[in-house]
Each structure stands twice: as structure tokens, then as C-alpha cells.
PDB file of C-alpha atoms in Angstrom:
ATOM      1  CA  UNK A   1       0.100   0.101  -0.062  1.00 68.00           C
ATOM      2  CA  UNK A   2       1.628   3.292  -1.136  1.00 73.00           C
ATOM      3  CA  UNK A   3      -0.914   5.625  -0.105  1.00 93.00           C
ATOM      4  CA  UNK A   4      -1.919   6.237  -3.839  1.00 96.00           C
ATOM      5  CA  UNK A   5      -5.043   4.481  -4.978  1.00 96.00           C
ATOM      6  CA  UNK A   6      -6.112   4.071  -8.756  1.00 97.00           C
ATOM      7  CA  UNK A   7      -9.347   2.766 -10.066  1.00 97.00           C
ATOM      8  CA  UNK A   8     -10.336   0.973 -12.132  1.00 97.00           C
ATOM      9  CA  UNK A   9      -7.212  -1.605 -11.978  1.00 96.00           C
ATOM     10  CA  UNK A  10      -8.450  -2.968 -15.456  1.00 96.00           C
ATOM     11  CA  UNK A  11     -10.407  -1.125 -18.305  1.00 95.00           C
ATOM     12  CA  UNK A  12     -11.300  -2.500 -21.765  1.00 95.00           C
ATOM     13  CA  UNK A  13     -12.935  -0.068 -24.009  1.00 92.00           C
ATOM     14  CA  UNK A  14     -14.042   0.434 -27.624  1.00 89.00           C
ATOM     15  CA  UNK A  15     -12.515   3.413 -29.742  1.00 87.00           C
ATOM     16  CA  UNK A  16     -15.731   5.227 -29.395  1.00 86.00           C
ATOM     17  CA  UNK A  17     -16.119   4.826 -25.738  1.00 88.00           C
ATOM     18  CA  UNK A  18     -15.641   7.534 -23.108  1.00 93.00           C
ATOM     19  CA  UNK A  19     -14.210   6.473 -19.867  1.00 95.00           C
ATOM     20  CA  UNK A  20     -12.274   8.075 -16.786  1.00 97.00           C
ATOM     21  CA  UNK A  21      -9.248   6.815 -14.672  1.00 98.00           C
ATOM     22  CA  UNK A  22      -9.305   7.931 -11.268  1.00 98.00           C
ATOM     23  CA  UNK A  23      -6.403   8.510  -8.617  1.00 98.00           C
ATOM     24  CA  UNK A  24      -6.516   9.523  -4.981  1.00 97.00           C
ATOM     25  CA  UNK A  25      -3.612  10.126  -2.691  1.00 97.00           C
ATOM     26  CA  UNK A  26      -3.712   9.992   1.106  1.00 93.00           C
ATOM     27  CA  UNK A  27      -0.149  11.431   1.676  1.00 95.00           C
ATOM     28  CA  UNK A  28      -0.642  15.175   1.799  1.00 94.00           C
ATOM     29  CA  UNK A  29       1.411  15.602  -1.248  1.00 94.00           C
ATOM     30  CA  UNK A  30       1.212  18.867  -3.394  1.00 93.00           C
ATOM     31  CA  UNK A  31       2.010  17.306  -6.796  1.00 94.00           C
ATOM     32  CA  UNK A  32       0.421  14.655  -8.771  1.00 95.00           C
ATOM     33  CA  UNK A  33       1.419  12.999 -12.050  1.00 95.00           C
ATOM     34  CA  UNK A  34       0.074  10.861 -14.900  1.00 96.00           C
ATOM     35  CA  UNK A  35       2.616   8.354 -16.422  1.00 95.00           C
ATOM     36  CA  UNK A  36       1.935   5.977 -19.466  1.00 96.00           C
ATOM     37  CA  UNK A  37       3.933   2.653 -19.206  1.00 95.00           C
ATOM     38  CA  UNK A  38       4.318   0.502 -22.380  1.00 92.00           C
ATOM     39  CA  UNK A  39       6.304  -2.695 -22.873  1.00 86.00           C
ATOM     40  CA  UNK A  40       9.981  -2.100 -23.568  1.00 80.00           C
ATOM     41  CA  UNK A  41       9.622   1.617 -23.305  1.00 88.00           C
ATOM     42  CA  UNK A  42      10.481   4.097 -20.552  1.00 90.00           C
ATOM     43  CA  UNK A  43       7.839   5.534 -18.392  1.00 92.00           C
ATOM     44  CA  UNK A  44       6.394   8.468 -20.267  1.00 93.00           C
ATOM     45  CA  UNK A  45       5.392  11.702 -18.471  1.00 93.00           C
ATOM     46  CA  UNK A  46       1.750  12.869 -19.511  1.00 95.00           C
ATOM     47  CA  UNK A  47       0.695  15.402 -17.081  1.00 94.00           C
ATOM     48  CA  UNK A  48       1.905  17.125 -14.006  1.00 93.00           C
ATOM     49  CA  UNK A  49      -0.276  19.050 -11.440  1.00 93.00           C
ATOM     50  CA  UNK A  50       1.296  21.204  -8.816  1.00 88.00           C
ATOM     51  CA  UNK A  51      -0.775  22.632  -6.276  1.00 77.00           C
ATOM     52  CA  UNK A  52      -3.780  21.957  -8.570  1.00 69.00           C
ATOM     53  CA  UNK A  53      -2.266  23.935 -11.413  1.00 76.00           C
ATOM     54  CA  UNK A  54      -1.083  22.023 -14.526  1.00 76.00           C
ATOM     55  CA  UNK A  55       2.368  22.478 -15.111  1.00 75.00           C
ATOM     56  CA  UNK A  56       3.356  19.923 -17.720  1.00 74.00           C
ATOM     57  CA  UNK A  57       1.599  18.552 -20.851  1.00 75.00           C
ATOM     58  CA  UNK A  58       4.136  16.535 -22.846  1.00 75.00           C
ATOM     59  CA  UNK A  59       2.500  17.081 -26.184  1.00 84.00           C
ATOM     60  CA  UNK A  60      -0.264  14.357 -25.239  1.00 92.00           C
ATOM     61  CA  UNK A  61      -3.027  13.962 -27.852  1.00 93.00           C
ATOM     62  CA  UNK A  62      -6.410  15.815 -26.799  1.00 93.00           C
ATOM     63  CA  UNK A  63      -8.104  12.423 -26.532  1.00 95.00           C
ATOM     64  CA  UNK A  64      -6.426  12.436 -23.201  1.00 96.00           C
ATOM     65  CA  UNK A  65      -7.879  15.104 -20.723  1.00 94.00           C
ATOM     66  CA  UNK A  66      -6.861  15.481 -17.346  1.00 95.00           C
ATOM     67  CA  UNK A  67      -8.556  16.895 -14.430  1.00 94.00           C
ATOM     68  CA  UNK A  68      -7.360  17.877 -10.900  1.00 94.00           C
ATOM     69  CA  UNK A  69     -10.125  19.206  -8.847  1.00 93.00           C
ATOM     70  CA  UNK A  70      -8.179  19.217  -5.522  1.00 91.00           C
ATOM     71  CA  UNK A  71      -4.717  18.372  -4.288  1.00 89.00           C
ATOM     72  CA  UNK A  72      -5.711  14.646  -3.274  1.00 94.00           C
ATOM     73  CA  UNK A  73      -7.645  13.678  -6.644  1.00 96.00           C
ATOM     74  CA  UNK A  74      -6.646  13.335 -10.069  1.00 96.00           C
ATOM     75  CA  UNK A  75      -8.516  11.926 -13.292  1.00 97.00           C
ATOM     76  CA  UNK A  76      -7.642  11.176 -16.802  1.00 97.00           C
ATOM     77  CA  UNK A  77     -10.638  11.426 -19.076  1.00 97.00           C
ATOM     78  CA  UNK A  78     -10.406   9.105 -22.101  1.00 96.00           C
ATOM     79  CA  UNK A  79     -12.366   9.414 -25.392  1.00 93.00           C
ATOM     80  CA  UNK A  80     -12.000   8.004 -28.765  1.00 93.00           C
ATOM     81  CA  UNK A  81      -8.808   6.297 -28.110  1.00 93.00           C
ATOM     82  CA  UNK A  82      -6.687   4.333 -30.458  1.00 94.00           C
ATOM     83  CA  UNK A  83      -5.353   0.682 -30.073  1.00 94.00           C
ATOM     84  CA  UNK A  84      -1.914   1.943 -29.574  1.00 94.00           C
ATOM     85  CA  UNK A  85      -2.991   3.768 -26.501  1.00 96.00           C
ATOM     86  CA  UNK A  86      -3.445   0.365 -24.904  1.00 96.00           C
ATOM     87  CA  UNK A  87      -0.844   0.570 -21.811  1.00 96.00           C
ATOM     88  CA  UNK A  88      -0.596   0.641 -18.039  1.00 96.00           C
ATOM     89  CA  UNK A  89      -1.267   4.126 -16.892  1.00 97.00           C
ATOM     90  CA  UNK A  90       0.342   5.205 -13.575  1.00 97.00           C
ATOM     91  CA  UNK A  91      -0.531   7.905 -11.199  1.00 98.00           C
ATOM     92  CA  UNK A  92       2.036   9.190  -8.808  1.00 97.00           C
ATOM     93  CA  UNK A  93       2.321  11.972  -6.159  1.00 96.00           C
ATOM     94  CA  UNK A  94       5.022  13.688  -4.445  1.00 95.00           C
ATOM     95  CA  UNK A  95       5.773  16.324  -1.740  1.00 93.00           C
ATOM     96  CA  UNK A  96       7.753  19.084  -3.386  1.00 88.00           C
ATOM     97  CA  UNK A  97       9.710  20.973  -0.629  1.00 84.00           C
ATOM     98  CA  UNK A  98      13.282  22.282  -0.098  1.00 77.00           C
ATOM     99  CA  UNK A  99      13.466  19.784   2.750  1.00 77.00           C
ATOM    100  CA  UNK A 100      12.431  16.571   0.801  1.00 81.00           C
ATOM    101  CA  UNK A 101      13.897  14.479  -1.823  1.00 87.00           C
ATOM    102  CA  UNK A 102      10.774  14.634  -3.614  1.00 89.00           C
ATOM    103  CA  UNK A 103      10.514  10.837  -4.703  1.00 93.00           C
ATOM    104  CA  UNK A 104       7.377   9.595  -6.457  1.00 95.00           C
ATOM    105  CA  UNK A 105       4.720   7.418  -4.767  1.00 96.00           C
ATOM    106  CA  UNK A 106       2.925   5.460  -7.421  1.00 96.00           C
ATOM    107  CA  UNK A 107      -0.507   3.895  -7.700  1.00 96.00           C
ATOM    108  CA  UNK A 108      -0.806   0.231  -8.911  1.00 94.00           C
ATOM    109  CA  UNK A 109      -1.828   1.393 -12.299  1.00 96.00           C
ATOM    110  CA  UNK A 110      -4.815   1.128 -14.621  1.00 97.00           C
ATOM    111  CA  UNK A 111      -4.317  -1.490 -17.195  1.00 96.00           C
ATOM    112  CA  UNK A 112      -6.096  -0.153 -20.269  1.00 96.00           C
ATOM    113  CA  UNK A 113      -6.976  -2.156 -23.323  1.00 95.00           C
ATOM    114  CA  UNK A 114      -8.522  -0.312 -26.521  1.00 94.00           C
ATOM    115  CA  UNK A 115     -10.034  -2.611 -29.024  1.00 91.00           C
TER     116      UNK A 115
ATOM    117  CA  UNK B   1      16.808  16.678 -23.666  1.00 57.00           C
ATOM    118  CA  UNK B   2      17.791  13.758 -21.492  1.00 70.00           C
ATOM    119  CA  UNK B   3      19.353  10.469 -22.329  1.00 90.00           C
ATOM    120  CA  UNK B   4      19.160   7.599 -19.457  1.00 95.00           C
ATOM    121  CA  UNK B   5      20.695   4.221 -20.439  1.00 96.00           C
ATOM    122  CA  UNK B   6      20.394   0.980 -18.439  1.00 97.00           C
ATOM    123  CA  UNK B   7      20.853  -2.594 -19.468  1.00 97.00           C
ATOM    124  CA  UNK B   8      17.735  -4.267 -20.516  1.00 95.00           C
ATOM    125  CA  UNK B   9      17.888  -7.478 -18.710  1.00 97.00           C
ATOM    126  CA  UNK B  10      20.411  -9.212 -16.111  1.00 98.00           C
ATOM    127  CA  UNK B  11      20.230 -12.508 -14.575  1.00 98.00           C
ATOM    128  CA  UNK B  12      22.094 -13.712 -11.250  1.00 97.00           C
ATOM    129  CA  UNK B  13      22.143 -16.386  -8.675  1.00 97.00           C
ATOM    130  CA  UNK B  14      20.354 -16.428  -5.308  1.00 98.00           C
ATOM    131  CA  UNK B  15      22.868 -15.323  -2.637  1.00 97.00           C
ATOM    132  CA  UNK B  16      25.159 -13.373  -5.115  1.00 98.00           C
ATOM    133  CA  UNK B  17      25.930  -9.827  -5.711  1.00 98.00           C
ATOM    134  CA  UNK B  18      24.639  -7.855  -8.845  1.00 98.00           C
ATOM    135  CA  UNK B  19      25.454  -4.412 -10.066  1.00 98.00           C
ATOM    136  CA  UNK B  20      22.920  -2.606 -12.253  1.00 98.00           C
ATOM    137  CA  UNK B  21      24.384   0.385 -14.070  1.00 98.00           C
ATOM    138  CA  UNK B  22      22.759   3.584 -15.239  1.00 98.00           C
ATOM    139  CA  UNK B  23      24.501   6.182 -17.258  1.00 98.00           C
ATOM    140  CA  UNK B  24      22.806   9.584 -18.163  1.00 96.00           C
ATOM    141  CA  UNK B  25      23.336  12.791 -20.142  1.00 94.00           C
ATOM    142  CA  UNK B  26      21.393  15.957 -18.835  1.00 89.00           C
ATOM    143  CA  UNK B  27      21.694  19.461 -19.186  1.00 87.00           C
ATOM    144  CA  UNK B  28      21.520  20.040 -15.381  1.00 89.00           C
ATOM    145  CA  UNK B  29      21.260  17.561 -12.427  1.00 92.00           C
ATOM    146  CA  UNK B  30      19.112  17.647  -9.395  1.00 92.00           C
ATOM    147  CA  UNK B  31      19.167  14.064  -8.263  1.00 95.00           C
ATOM    148  CA  UNK B  32      19.128  10.385  -9.149  1.00 97.00           C
ATOM    149  CA  UNK B  33      16.622   7.814  -8.093  1.00 97.00           C
ATOM    150  CA  UNK B  34      16.174   4.137  -8.230  1.00 98.00           C
ATOM    151  CA  UNK B  35      12.867   2.429  -8.157  1.00 98.00           C
ATOM    152  CA  UNK B  36      11.772  -1.312  -8.097  1.00 98.00           C
ATOM    153  CA  UNK B  37       8.840  -2.608  -9.809  1.00 96.00           C
ATOM    154  CA  UNK B  38       7.456  -6.141  -9.616  1.00 95.00           C
ATOM    155  CA  UNK B  39       5.479  -7.540 -12.372  1.00 91.00           C
ATOM    156  CA  UNK B  40       1.912  -6.271 -12.058  1.00 87.00           C
ATOM    157  CA  UNK B  41       2.732  -3.809  -9.242  1.00 90.00           C
ATOM    158  CA  UNK B  42       3.505  -0.131  -8.594  1.00 91.00           C
ATOM    159  CA  UNK B  43       6.970   1.074  -8.900  1.00 94.00           C
ATOM    160  CA  UNK B  44       8.471   1.753  -5.241  1.00 96.00           C
ATOM    161  CA  UNK B  45      11.052   4.040  -4.308  1.00 96.00           C
ATOM    162  CA  UNK B  46      14.473   2.556  -3.329  1.00 97.00           C
ATOM    163  CA  UNK B  47      17.146   5.286  -3.166  1.00 96.00           C
ATOM    164  CA  UNK B  48      18.023   8.875  -3.867  1.00 96.00           C
ATOM    165  CA  UNK B  49      21.672  10.168  -4.791  1.00 97.00           C
ATOM    166  CA  UNK B  50      22.325  13.811  -5.261  1.00 95.00           C
ATOM    167  CA  UNK B  51      25.979  14.104  -4.159  1.00 96.00           C
ATOM    168  CA  UNK B  52      28.729  11.967  -5.282  1.00 97.00           C
ATOM    169  CA  UNK B  53      29.508   8.569  -3.299  1.00 97.00           C
ATOM    170  CA  UNK B  54      27.608   5.583  -1.973  1.00 97.00           C
ATOM    171  CA  UNK B  55      24.355   5.467  -0.193  1.00 94.00           C
ATOM    172  CA  UNK B  56      23.730   2.172   1.811  1.00 94.00           C
ATOM    173  CA  UNK B  57      20.468   0.978   2.761  1.00 91.00           C
ATOM    174  CA  UNK B  58      20.662  -2.657   4.114  1.00 94.00           C
ATOM    175  CA  UNK B  59      21.290  -5.086   1.162  1.00 97.00           C
ATOM    176  CA  UNK B  60      20.884  -2.389  -1.462  1.00 97.00           C
ATOM    177  CA  UNK B  61      23.297   0.410  -2.204  1.00 97.00           C
ATOM    178  CA  UNK B  62      23.384   3.087  -4.773  1.00 98.00           C
ATOM    179  CA  UNK B  63      26.377   5.011  -6.018  1.00 98.00           C
ATOM    180  CA  UNK B  64      26.745   8.312  -8.020  1.00 98.00           C
ATOM    181  CA  UNK B  65      29.481   9.962 -10.026  1.00 98.00           C
ATOM    182  CA  UNK B  66      28.048  13.289 -11.291  1.00 96.00           C
ATOM    183  CA  UNK B  67      31.208  14.067 -13.301  1.00 95.00           C
ATOM    184  CA  UNK B  68      30.878  10.742 -15.207  1.00 96.00           C
ATOM    185  CA  UNK B  69      27.165  10.939 -15.498  1.00 96.00           C
ATOM    186  CA  UNK B  70      26.954   7.374 -13.906  1.00 97.00           C
ATOM    187  CA  UNK B  71      25.220   5.597 -11.185  1.00 98.00           C
ATOM    188  CA  UNK B  72      24.937   1.960  -9.982  1.00 98.00           C
ATOM    189  CA  UNK B  73      22.553   0.057  -7.812  1.00 98.00           C
ATOM    190  CA  UNK B  74      24.220  -2.870  -5.962  1.00 98.00           C
ATOM    191  CA  UNK B  75      22.204  -5.669  -4.606  1.00 98.00           C
ATOM    192  CA  UNK B  76      23.770  -7.985  -2.032  1.00 97.00           C
ATOM    193  CA  UNK B  77      22.622 -11.513  -0.898  1.00 97.00           C
ATOM    194  CA  UNK B  78      20.116 -11.790  -3.741  1.00 98.00           C
ATOM    195  CA  UNK B  79      17.032 -13.238  -2.866  1.00 98.00           C
ATOM    196  CA  UNK B  80      14.269 -14.778  -5.267  1.00 97.00           C
ATOM    197  CA  UNK B  81      11.941 -11.867  -4.247  1.00 97.00           C
ATOM    198  CA  UNK B  82      14.468  -9.350  -5.802  1.00 98.00           C
ATOM    199  CA  UNK B  83      13.432 -10.564  -9.369  1.00 98.00           C
ATOM    200  CA  UNK B  84      11.892  -7.306 -10.674  1.00 97.00           C
ATOM    201  CA  UNK B  85      12.508  -4.487 -12.830  1.00 97.00           C
ATOM    202  CA  UNK B  86      14.674  -1.590 -11.685  1.00 98.00           C
ATOM    203  CA  UNK B  87      14.172   1.805 -12.863  1.00 97.00           C
ATOM    204  CA  UNK B  88      16.784   4.501 -12.878  1.00 97.00           C
ATOM    205  CA  UNK B  89      15.260   8.090 -13.107  1.00 97.00           C
ATOM    206  CA  UNK B  90      17.223  11.474 -13.215  1.00 96.00           C
ATOM    207  CA  UNK B  91      16.081  14.902 -12.572  1.00 93.00           C
ATOM    208  CA  UNK B  92      17.846  17.672 -14.512  1.00 85.00           C
ATOM    209  CA  UNK B  93      16.175  21.009 -13.336  1.00 81.00           C
ATOM    210  CA  UNK B  94      13.190  21.319 -11.217  1.00 82.00           C
ATOM    211  CA  UNK B  95      11.347  18.387  -9.554  1.00 86.00           C
ATOM    212  CA  UNK B  96      10.160  16.148 -12.304  1.00 89.00           C
ATOM    213  CA  UNK B  97      12.357  12.985 -13.031  1.00 92.00           C
ATOM    214  CA  UNK B  98      12.762  11.302 -16.306  1.00 92.00           C
ATOM    215  CA  UNK B  99      12.872   7.597 -16.411  1.00 94.00           C
ATOM    216  CA  UNK B 100      15.156   4.933 -18.209  1.00 95.00           C
ATOM    217  CA  UNK B 101      13.761   1.813 -19.708  1.00 94.00           C
ATOM    218  CA  UNK B 102      14.435  -0.088 -16.641  1.00 95.00           C
ATOM    219  CA  UNK B 103      16.542  -3.419 -16.024  1.00 97.00           C
ATOM    220  CA  UNK B 104      14.608  -6.597 -15.722  1.00 97.00           C
ATOM    221  CA  UNK B 105      16.512  -8.631 -13.059  1.00 98.00           C
ATOM    222  CA  UNK B 106      15.929 -12.420 -13.032  1.00 98.00           C
ATOM    223  CA  UNK B 107      17.240 -14.211  -9.870  1.00 98.00           C
ATOM    224  CA  UNK B 108      17.518 -18.086 -10.207  1.00 96.00           C
ATOM    225  CA  UNK B 109      18.092 -20.542  -7.658  1.00 94.00           C
TER     226      UNK B 109
END
């Protein structure tokens, strides 16, 4: 138990569906992240929120839409995805401060399959 | 940009010692992390280096040489449960790390 919870753990969707991934952290952290993990590739940073403000958007297609309503919750809204979007989507959080190493705490991930 | 390189796969014997190397090229440097990820599970934090030298934590140690852009993770007294992927991640400026592809370690009896 890392203190970061992701739901659902598994999701199968068609290319015309709309679904959302949810992440919740109970660690009092001030930054939250979405990463994409595909086989044989490095973790790819998608979005970062710092104090609820989006600070990074790494050229992610608009079919992925993040939402951060407060510092404890993060969503990834999915619509009209492509089969190549099938991957493990990892949420993470960290505490950004001068007195902290700022390591990431990851959730278990949401395994997404797009048919 | 950043370039982080680590071996794709390594194998070792239970009870032995293994060293997993990571080399990086970044425009700046603000810390290097090692994470462990078992199949189907979340990556978990192992170590952090920001100054040159060796950081020891039980059976695991991590070394950093900033001038060489080089780090290694040393695992001693290997156990079967150490079979996992080991991820090297580097921060250049700011607080966001960039990850390497990970090294899949297989420990056999």
C-alpha cells in the first residue's frame, strides 16, 4: 500500500467509448502525475499538477484530458482512443519542498486495453 | 533533452551480488532515483543520490558519480523476491524525473 489508489485496475474500451481513470492520494502531497508505461519503453510523463495547477503537458493527444479538482484527486478522461493507447497508466504523487527528496509514490496502475 | 541508459536484462544467482548500471546525459542535475517494480505492481522508491558517493540501505546500495554521469545499484545477498524491474530516473532542473527503460533482473536458484 503506497498511499496512492487508482481505479479501475483494468479497463477495456472500444474506440468510441468515453471513460475516466481516477487517482487518489492520502499522503498530503502537493504534486500529482500521470505516466504511461508501455512494454519495452521508459515511463512516459503525460501530465503534472502542482498545487492543482497543470504545469506539464508533454504533447499528449487531446483524446486524453486530465482533471485535478483538488490536491488529493486526479482524473484522466479518455475518449475516442486508439489501439496504440493500450498501456498501463500510472498515477504518482510527491511532496515538493526544499527539505524533501521529492520521490514519487506510485499507484498500482490502470491497465487499459483499447479494442 | 535527456538520455538515460541502463541494461535491458540481467540474470544472477540467489545469494550473489549484482550491480545494475545507469548512465545519463542531462543539461543539469538535481538528483538520481532508483525504483523497484515487480510485475503487475507499482514502482516503489529504493534510493536517492544527489551528491557523489555511496548510499547504503541494508542489502541495497546506490552509487553516484556526477562528473561521469554514472550511477549503479548494488544488490547483495540476492533473494528470489528481488526478481523485478529496476528503474533509474534522473532530474535535470526542477522536480520532475525522467525514467530510463528499466532493467529486468531475474534471480534464479
